[in-house]
mmCIF file of C-alpha atoms in Angstrom:
data_model
loop_
_atom_site.group_PDB
_atom_site.id
_atom_site.type_symbol
_atom_site.label_atom_id
_atom_site.label_comp_id
_atom_site.label_asym_id
_atom_site.label_seq_id
_atom_site.Cartn_x
_atom_site.Cartn_y
_atom_site.Cartn_z
ATOM 1 C CA UNK A 29 18.205 -42.230 39.096
ATOM 2 C CA UNK A 30 15.975 -41.375 35.972
ATOM 3 C CA UNK A 31 16.730 -44.479 35.060
ATOM 4 C CA UNK A 32 15.024 -45.322 38.276
ATOM 5 C CA UNK A 33 11.794 -43.499 37.306
ATOM 6 C CA UNK A 34 11.581 -44.941 33.515
ATOM 7 C CA UNK A 35 10.824 -48.429 35.358
ATOM 8 C CA UNK A 36 9.534 -47.659 39.052
ATOM 9 C CA UNK A 37 6.633 -45.792 39.972
ATOM 10 C CA UNK A 38 5.909 -44.645 42.987
ATOM 11 C CA UNK A 39 2.622 -44.155 44.421
ATOM 12 C CA UNK A 40 3.151 -42.318 46.830
ATOM 13 C CA UNK A 41 5.808 -40.304 45.556
ATOM 14 C CA UNK A 42 6.704 -37.941 49.333
ATOM 15 C CA UNK A 43 7.496 -40.779 51.197
ATOM 16 C CA UNK A 44 10.248 -41.509 48.947
ATOM 17 C CA UNK A 45 11.370 -37.794 47.774
ATOM 18 C CA UNK A 46 15.068 -38.914 48.857
ATOM 19 C CA UNK A 47 15.487 -41.349 46.741
ATOM 20 C CA UNK A 48 15.307 -39.005 43.654
ATOM 21 C CA UNK A 49 16.343 -36.507 41.980
ATOM 22 C CA UNK A 50 14.475 -33.070 41.495
ATOM 23 C CA UNK A 51 13.560 -34.440 37.602
ATOM 24 C CA UNK A 52 13.097 -37.809 38.294
ATOM 25 C CA UNK A 53 10.564 -36.544 41.212
ATOM 26 C CA UNK A 54 8.457 -34.846 38.976
ATOM 27 C CA UNK A 55 8.533 -38.013 36.091
ATOM 28 C CA UNK A 56 7.297 -40.048 38.980
ATOM 29 C CA UNK A 57 4.387 -37.877 39.728
ATOM 30 C CA UNK A 58 3.950 -37.698 36.272
ATOM 31 C CA UNK A 59 3.479 -41.854 36.034
ATOM 32 C CA UNK A 60 0.746 -41.018 38.914
ATOM 33 C CA UNK A 61 -1.543 -39.489 36.548
ATOM 34 C CA UNK A 62 -0.959 -42.295 33.666
ATOM 35 C CA UNK A 63 -1.837 -45.279 35.872
ATOM 36 C CA UNK A 64 -4.800 -43.698 37.332
ATOM 37 C CA UNK A 65 -5.681 -45.042 41.199
ATOM 38 C CA UNK A 66 -3.672 -48.131 41.752
ATOM 39 C CA UNK A 67 -3.212 -50.082 44.947
ATOM 40 C CA UNK A 68 -1.101 -47.898 47.818
ATOM 41 C CA UNK A 69 2.702 -49.512 47.513
ATOM 42 C CA UNK A 70 2.725 -52.743 50.686
ATOM 43 C CA UNK A 71 5.271 -53.138 53.173
ATOM 44 C CA UNK A 72 6.964 -49.546 52.418
ATOM 45 C CA UNK A 73 7.930 -50.619 49.574
ATOM 46 C CA UNK A 74 7.222 -48.989 45.810
ATOM 47 C CA UNK A 75 5.052 -50.810 43.598
ATOM 48 C CA UNK A 76 6.759 -51.656 40.253
ATOM 49 C CA UNK A 77 4.572 -51.452 36.834
ATOM 50 C CA UNK A 78 5.326 -52.142 33.616
ATOM 51 C CA UNK A 79 8.248 -51.134 31.890
ATOM 52 C CA UNK A 80 6.257 -51.066 28.942
ATOM 53 C CA UNK A 81 3.600 -48.678 30.498
ATOM 54 C CA UNK A 82 6.602 -46.183 31.185
ATOM 55 C CA UNK A 83 8.136 -46.135 27.667
ATOM 56 C CA UNK A 84 5.102 -43.148 27.018
ATOM 57 C CA UNK A 85 7.045 -40.988 28.997
ATOM 58 C CA UNK A 86 10.624 -41.628 27.383
ATOM 59 C CA UNK A 87 11.752 -38.784 25.050
ATOM 60 C CA UNK A 88 11.708 -39.284 21.526
ATOM 61 C CA UNK A 89 15.134 -38.503 20.124
ATOM 62 C CA UNK A 90 15.875 -37.622 16.729
ATOM 63 C CA UNK A 91 19.069 -38.273 15.427
ATOM 64 C CA UNK A 92 20.177 -37.622 11.956
ATOM 65 C CA UNK A 93 22.532 -40.231 9.845
ATOM 66 C CA UNK A 94 24.880 -40.335 6.590
ATOM 67 C CA UNK A 95 24.349 -41.377 3.024
ATOM 68 C CA UNK A 96 24.541 -44.318 1.258
ATOM 69 C CA UNK A 97 24.636 -46.948 -1.873
ATOM 70 C CA UNK A 98 23.639 -49.530 -0.943
ATOM 71 C CA UNK A 99 24.707 -52.300 -3.019
ATOM 72 C CA UNK A 100 22.086 -55.715 -3.414
ATOM 73 C CA UNK A 101 24.326 -57.174 -5.748
ATOM 74 C CA UNK A 102 20.838 -58.118 -7.683
ATOM 75 C CA UNK A 103 20.768 -57.275 -11.287
ATOM 76 C CA UNK A 104 18.860 -53.228 -10.847
ATOM 77 C CA UNK A 105 20.263 -50.126 -9.264
ATOM 78 C CA UNK A 106 22.192 -49.958 -6.107
ATOM 79 C CA UNK A 107 19.607 -48.500 -3.688
ATOM 80 C CA UNK A 108 20.026 -44.785 -1.755
ATOM 81 C CA UNK A 109 20.214 -45.206 2.101
ATOM 82 C CA UNK A 110 20.915 -43.897 5.650
ATOM 83 C CA UNK A 111 22.953 -44.578 7.295
ATOM 84 C CA UNK A 112 24.496 -44.292 10.828
ATOM 85 C CA UNK A 113 26.541 -46.536 13.155
ATOM 86 C CA UNK A 114 24.571 -48.381 16.652
ATOM 87 C CA UNK A 115 26.520 -46.346 18.644
ATOM 88 C CA UNK A 116 24.720 -43.387 18.904
ATOM 89 C CA UNK A 117 21.388 -44.790 19.148
ATOM 90 C CA UNK A 118 22.772 -47.324 21.887
ATOM 91 C CA UNK A 119 24.138 -44.182 23.175
ATOM 92 C CA UNK A 120 20.873 -42.767 23.836
ATOM 93 C CA UNK A 121 19.026 -46.139 25.086
ATOM 94 C CA UNK A 122 20.892 -46.253 28.034
ATOM 95 C CA UNK A 123 20.612 -42.656 28.752
ATOM 96 C CA UNK A 124 16.552 -43.837 29.419
ATOM 97 C CA UNK A 125 15.328 -42.318 25.688
ATOM 98 C CA UNK A 126 13.755 -43.840 22.108
ATOM 99 C CA UNK A 127 16.522 -43.493 19.151
ATOM 100 C CA UNK A 128 14.807 -42.614 16.242
ATOM 101 C CA UNK A 129 16.872 -42.418 12.885
ATOM 102 C CA UNK A 130 15.586 -39.775 10.637
ATOM 103 C CA UNK A 131 15.650 -40.628 6.919
ATOM 104 C CA UNK A 132 16.567 -38.243 3.694
ATOM 105 C CA UNK A 133 13.363 -36.174 3.190
ATOM 106 C CA UNK A 134 12.502 -34.000 0.922
ATOM 107 C CA UNK A 135 9.566 -31.832 2.254
ATOM 108 C CA UNK A 136 10.346 -29.140 4.383
ATOM 109 C CA UNK A 137 6.982 -29.371 5.540
ATOM 110 C CA UNK A 138 6.936 -33.049 6.803
ATOM 111 C CA UNK A 139 11.057 -32.159 9.293
ATOM 112 C CA UNK A 140 9.198 -30.004 10.410
ATOM 113 C CA UNK A 141 5.788 -32.318 11.749
ATOM 114 C CA UNK A 142 8.344 -34.679 12.903
ATOM 115 C CA UNK A 143 10.910 -31.659 14.580
ATOM 116 C CA UNK A 144 7.083 -31.191 16.253
ATOM 117 C CA UNK A 145 6.775 -34.403 17.937
ATOM 118 C CA UNK A 146 9.905 -35.853 18.807
ATOM 119 C CA UNK A 147 11.568 -34.382 21.920
ATOM 120 C CA UNK A 148 15.145 -33.381 21.134
ATOM 121 C CA UNK A 149 17.475 -33.795 18.563
ATOM 122 C CA UNK A 150 21.232 -35.359 18.164
ATOM 123 C CA UNK A 151 23.284 -34.944 14.981
ATOM 124 C CA UNK A 152 25.456 -36.855 14.308
ATOM 125 C CA UNK A 153 29.903 -37.078 12.867
ATOM 126 C CA UNK A 154 29.943 -37.557 8.951
ATOM 127 C CA UNK A 155 30.713 -35.953 5.489
ATOM 128 C CA UNK A 156 32.381 -32.049 4.887
ATOM 129 C CA UNK A 157 29.777 -29.229 5.780
ATOM 130 C CA UNK A 158 29.452 -26.810 2.467
ATOM 131 C CA UNK A 159 31.169 -23.867 2.800
ATOM 132 C CA UNK A 160 28.399 -22.711 1.209
ATOM 133 C CA UNK A 161 26.789 -22.696 4.493
ATOM 134 C CA UNK A 162 28.929 -19.679 6.325
ATOM 135 C CA UNK A 163 29.598 -17.423 2.657
ATOM 136 C CA UNK A 164 33.208 -19.456 1.817
ATOM 137 C CA UNK A 165 34.408 -20.662 -1.254
ATOM 138 C CA UNK A 166 35.862 -24.273 -1.707
ATOM 139 C CA UNK A 167 39.468 -25.083 -0.528
ATOM 140 C CA UNK A 168 42.122 -27.373 -1.016
ATOM 141 C CA UNK A 169 41.342 -30.182 1.777
ATOM 142 C CA UNK A 170 37.558 -29.446 1.607
ATOM 143 C CA UNK A 171 36.632 -32.825 1.935
ATOM 144 C CA UNK A 172 33.423 -35.228 0.841
ATOM 145 C CA UNK A 173 29.847 -32.081 1.216
ATOM 146 C CA UNK A 174 26.662 -33.815 0.977
ATOM 147 C CA UNK A 175 24.404 -31.136 0.247
ATOM 148 C CA UNK A 176 21.034 -33.098 1.075
ATOM 149 C CA UNK A 177 21.858 -33.363 3.967
ATOM 150 C CA UNK A 178 23.512 -30.012 5.190
ATOM 151 C CA UNK A 179 19.704 -29.316 3.800
ATOM 152 C CA UNK A 180 17.631 -31.859 6.117
ATOM 153 C CA UNK A 181 20.045 -30.904 9.544
ATOM 154 C CA UNK A 182 19.377 -26.932 8.389
ATOM 155 C CA UNK A 183 15.700 -27.465 8.976
ATOM 156 C CA UNK A 184 15.744 -29.968 11.925
ATOM 157 C CA UNK A 185 17.890 -26.994 14.118
ATOM 158 C CA UNK A 186 16.111 -24.119 12.895
ATOM 159 C CA UNK A 187 12.691 -25.880 13.716
ATOM 160 C CA UNK A 188 14.397 -27.975 17.136
ATOM 161 C CA UNK A 189 15.376 -24.280 17.993
ATOM 162 C CA UNK A 190 11.827 -22.388 17.226
ATOM 163 C CA UNK A 191 10.159 -25.305 19.740
ATOM 164 C CA UNK A 192 13.506 -24.002 22.496
ATOM 165 C CA UNK A 193 14.170 -28.510 21.895
ATOM 166 C CA UNK A 194 17.120 -29.558 23.120
ATOM 167 C CA UNK A 195 20.548 -30.623 20.285
ATOM 168 C CA UNK A 196 22.660 -32.139 20.879
ATOM 169 C CA UNK A 197 25.870 -32.636 17.798
ATOM 170 C CA UNK A 198 29.236 -34.833 18.103
ATOM 171 C CA UNK A 199 31.790 -33.773 15.690
ATOM 172 C CA UNK A 200 30.140 -32.403 12.697
ATOM 173 C CA UNK A 201 27.154 -32.223 14.024
ATOM 174 C CA UNK A 202 28.411 -29.471 16.300
ATOM 175 C CA UNK A 203 30.410 -27.904 12.788
ATOM 176 C CA UNK A 204 26.707 -27.873 11.019
ATOM 177 C CA UNK A 205 25.104 -26.463 14.444
ATOM 178 C CA UNK A 206 27.852 -23.786 14.255
ATOM 179 C CA UNK A 207 27.504 -23.178 10.896
ATOM 180 C CA UNK A 208 23.351 -22.994 10.884
ATOM 181 C CA UNK A 209 23.757 -20.077 13.205
ATOM 182 C CA UNK A 210 26.197 -17.425 11.796
ATOM 183 C CA UNK A 211 29.093 -19.468 12.596
ATOM 184 C CA UNK A 212 32.350 -20.751 10.355
ATOM 185 C CA UNK A 213 34.974 -23.381 10.293
ATOM 186 C CA UNK A 214 38.193 -25.062 9.093
ATOM 187 C CA UNK A 215 37.834 -26.300 5.692
ATOM 188 C CA UNK A 216 41.001 -28.681 7.233
ATOM 189 C CA UNK A 217 42.958 -28.227 9.992
ATOM 190 C CA UNK A 218 46.367 -29.437 8.275
ATOM 191 C CA UNK A 219 46.139 -26.711 5.874
ATOM 192 C CA UNK A 220 44.377 -23.271 7.803
ATOM 193 C CA UNK A 221 44.768 -24.393 11.433
ATOM 194 C CA UNK A 222 48.029 -23.207 13.121
ATOM 195 C CA UNK A 223 48.406 -26.350 15.640
ATOM 196 C CA UNK A 224 50.016 -29.833 15.756
ATOM 197 C CA UNK A 225 47.979 -32.404 17.606
ATOM 198 C CA UNK A 226 47.170 -34.747 15.619
ATOM 199 C CA UNK A 227 42.786 -34.648 14.936
ATOM 200 C CA UNK A 228 42.356 -37.619 12.812
ATOM 201 C CA UNK A 229 43.561 -40.432 14.687
ATOM 202 C CA UNK A 230 45.365 -43.527 13.521
ATOM 203 C CA UNK A 231 44.010 -45.632 16.606
ATOM 204 C CA UNK A 232 40.723 -47.512 17.956
ATOM 205 C CA UNK A 233 37.635 -45.435 18.042
ATOM 206 C CA UNK A 234 37.415 -46.234 21.662
ATOM 207 C CA UNK A 235 40.774 -45.151 22.426
ATOM 208 C CA UNK A 236 41.444 -41.456 24.068
ATOM 209 C CA UNK A 237 43.864 -39.445 21.971
ATOM 210 C CA UNK A 238 44.916 -36.151 23.102
ATOM 211 C CA UNK A 239 43.848 -34.491 26.118
ATOM 212 C CA UNK A 240 40.483 -31.391 25.890
ATOM 213 C CA UNK A 241 40.504 -28.355 28.892
ATOM 214 C CA UNK A 242 36.800 -28.309 30.055
ATOM 215 C CA UNK A 243 35.519 -24.560 31.836
ATOM 216 C CA UNK A 244 34.481 -24.638 35.314
ATOM 217 C CA UNK A 245 31.125 -23.957 35.916
ATOM 218 C CA UNK A 246 29.643 -24.838 31.983
ATOM 219 C CA UNK A 247 26.666 -27.162 31.273
ATOM 220 C CA UNK A 248 29.397 -29.533 29.571
ATOM 221 C CA UNK A 249 31.479 -29.736 33.043
ATOM 222 C CA UNK A 250 28.526 -31.138 34.982
ATOM 223 C CA UNK A 251 27.659 -32.997 32.226
ATOM 224 C CA UNK A 252 30.922 -34.608 32.345
ATOM 225 C CA UNK A 253 31.454 -34.600 36.008
ATOM 226 C CA UNK A 254 35.270 -33.384 34.755
ATOM 227 C CA UNK A 255 37.221 -30.100 33.220
ATOM 228 C CA UNK A 256 39.879 -32.271 32.128
ATOM 229 C CA UNK A 257 39.260 -34.902 30.312
ATOM 230 C CA UNK A 258 40.986 -37.096 27.400
ATOM 231 C CA UNK A 259 38.623 -37.607 24.077
ATOM 232 C CA UNK A 260 39.018 -38.648 20.582
ATOM 233 C CA UNK A 261 39.063 -37.379 17.423
ATOM 234 C CA UNK A 262 38.242 -38.541 13.593
ATOM 235 C CA UNK A 263 37.839 -34.820 12.197
ATOM 236 C CA UNK A 264 39.684 -32.788 10.516
ATOM 237 C CA UNK A 265 37.555 -29.750 10.365
ATOM 238 C CA UNK A 266 36.674 -27.626 13.172
ATOM 239 C CA UNK A 267 35.142 -24.150 14.471
ATOM 240 C CA UNK A 268 36.635 -21.502 13.008
ATOM 241 C CA UNK A 269 34.372 -18.225 14.169
ATOM 242 C CA UNK A 270 32.127 -19.148 17.108
ATOM 243 C CA UNK A 271 28.489 -18.634 16.387
ATOM 244 C CA UNK A 272 26.446 -15.669 18.004
ATOM 245 C CA UNK A 273 24.615 -17.368 21.018
ATOM 246 C CA UNK A 274 27.243 -19.815 21.510
ATOM 247 C CA UNK A 275 29.772 -20.502 24.321
ATOM 248 C CA UNK A 276 33.395 -22.026 24.121
ATOM 249 C CA UNK A 277 33.583 -24.320 26.579
ATOM 250 C CA UNK A 278 36.131 -27.154 26.124
ATOM 251 C CA UNK A 279 39.339 -26.591 23.684
ATOM 252 C CA UNK A 280 42.421 -28.999 23.127
ATOM 253 C CA UNK A 281 46.511 -28.243 24.348
ATOM 254 C CA UNK A 282 47.017 -25.525 21.400
ATOM 255 C CA UNK A 283 42.849 -23.651 21.534
ATOM 256 C CA UNK A 284 40.955 -25.762 19.108
ATOM 257 C CA UNK A 285 37.972 -25.458 19.706
ATOM 258 C CA UNK A 286 35.966 -28.699 21.498
ATOM 259 C CA UNK A 287 33.361 -28.417 22.686
ATOM 260 C CA UNK A 288 30.676 -25.141 22.186
ATOM 261 C CA UNK A 289 26.699 -24.554 24.473
ATOM 262 C CA UNK A 290 24.412 -22.415 24.315
ATOM 263 C CA UNK A 291 24.703 -20.633 28.519
ATOM 264 C CA UNK A 292 21.668 -20.607 30.683
ATOM 265 C CA UNK A 293 19.462 -23.389 32.541
ATOM 266 C CA UNK A 294 16.420 -22.596 29.537
ATOM 267 C CA UNK A 295 18.270 -24.431 26.826
ATOM 268 C CA UNK A 296 19.848 -27.267 26.248
ATOM 269 C CA UNK A 297 22.266 -26.833 22.720
ATOM 270 C CA UNK A 298 25.442 -28.655 23.878
ATOM 271 C CA UNK A 299 28.126 -28.966 21.335
ATOM 272 C CA UNK A 300 31.431 -31.447 21.003
ATOM 273 C CA UNK A 301 34.526 -32.287 18.321
ATOM 274 C CA UNK A 302 35.149 -35.373 19.900
ATOM 275 C CA UNK A 303 32.838 -38.782 19.496
ATOM 276 C CA UNK A 304 31.176 -39.786 22.760
ATOM 277 C CA UNK A 305 29.242 -42.667 21.577
ATOM 278 C CA UNK A 306 32.503 -44.390 20.923
ATOM 279 C CA UNK A 307 34.348 -44.155 24.584
ATOM 280 C CA UNK A 308 31.149 -43.490 27.018
ATOM 281 C CA UNK A 309 30.801 -47.631 27.202
ATOM 282 C CA UNK A 310 34.742 -48.138 29.155
ATOM 283 C CA UNK A 311 34.697 -43.441 30.011
ATOM 284 C CA UNK A 312 31.565 -43.356 31.690
ATOM 285 C CA UNK A 313 32.251 -39.287 31.768
ATOM 286 C CA UNK A 314 30.730 -39.644 28.125
ATOM 287 C CA UNK A 315 27.124 -41.221 29.152
ATOM 288 C CA UNK A 316 26.772 -37.593 30.654
ATOM 289 C CA UNK A 317 26.300 -35.922 27.163
ATOM 290 C CA UNK A 318 24.117 -39.095 26.378
ATOM 291 C CA UNK A 319 22.228 -38.405 29.711
ATOM 292 C CA UNK A 320 21.549 -34.115 30.138
ATOM 293 C CA UNK A 321 19.913 -34.864 26.202
ATOM 294 C CA UNK A 322 17.847 -37.034 27.650
ATOM 295 C CA UNK A 323 16.815 -35.350 30.835
ATOM 296 C CA UNK A 324 16.230 -32.397 29.422
ATOM 297 C CA UNK A 325 14.319 -33.834 26.148
ATOM 298 C CA UNK A 326 12.506 -35.240 29.618
ATOM 299 C CA UNK A 327 11.402 -32.464 30.941
ATOM 300 C CA UNK A 328 9.417 -31.342 27.677
ATOM 301 C CA UNK A 329 7.575 -34.523 27.744
ATOM 302 C CA UNK A 330 6.694 -33.972 31.266
ATOM 303 C CA UNK A 331 5.348 -30.527 30.457
#
C-alpha cells in the first residue's frame, strides 16, 4: 500500500480509505497539500499524478559502504573509493525509498549535517569491528578492521539516535550498532563460540543455509511475517553481550543471537545478522525489513 501511495495522489482520500493503510492515507493527504488544488476525480476513480512530484515525499535512506583501492591501470597512485554492492540500494528502492551511499567523510560536522537531512540509516555488512570499540583486546581470529569506517558509522549512529531516526543494521551493521550502544562481540566464532553451525557458508549469496527462530510478537516477526525463517550466513563475528536498550528477537538453533531491536512503537532500530539484501528477490519475507525501514522513515517525512 505504501508503494501505491508513492505513485498515486488521491484527491479526496475518504472515499478510497478502504483501499489504503493508515500510513498510506496520511501519505495521500500529504500529497494533496503538495499538489494543491486540482480537479476532482472523474468517474469515481483516483487521479494519478506524475511520479516526479511524489518523489519529494519518498524518504532518503543513507547507506554506509566499505573502503576500496581503485586501480585505474594508469600511471599514478591508486585511488580510495567507497564501495557498496547494489543489492542494498535495490532493496531500499524496491521498498519505496531513495538510497544514498555515504562517502568516507572526515569532518564530524559534515556527517551530522548529512544525518540532519536523511530520514533513515542502513548500516551495511563488511569488515570486522575494532574490539577497542567495546573495550576488548584483539585476539587470534580477528579479521581486517577499518578504523575510519568504525568512526564514520559511530558518528552516524549517534546523530541518528539523537534525532530518533530509524536504523536498520545488516550483518556488520548489527555488530557495530551493538558496539556503539555498549555491547560486545565474539571476535571469531570458531574460536569463541560453542556452536557448530556453519556461519560462513560455502554457497551462493542467495542460498538460505540455516534456520532462525524469531520471537513471536516482536517487530522483526511482524516485518518478516514469520516466527521461523531460513537465512544465508556470511559472518564470523556476532553479538556476545547485547547492549542495553536492545532486546534479542532472533536466534539460531544453538542460541546465537541473529536479530535484535529496540522495543516499543516509537523507535525503529532493527538489526539482523544475515544478509537480506541478497535474499529478498527469492524470499519475499525479507522485503519486510526494507519496507519497515522505509515506512518508519516516511513517517519522518510526513511529520
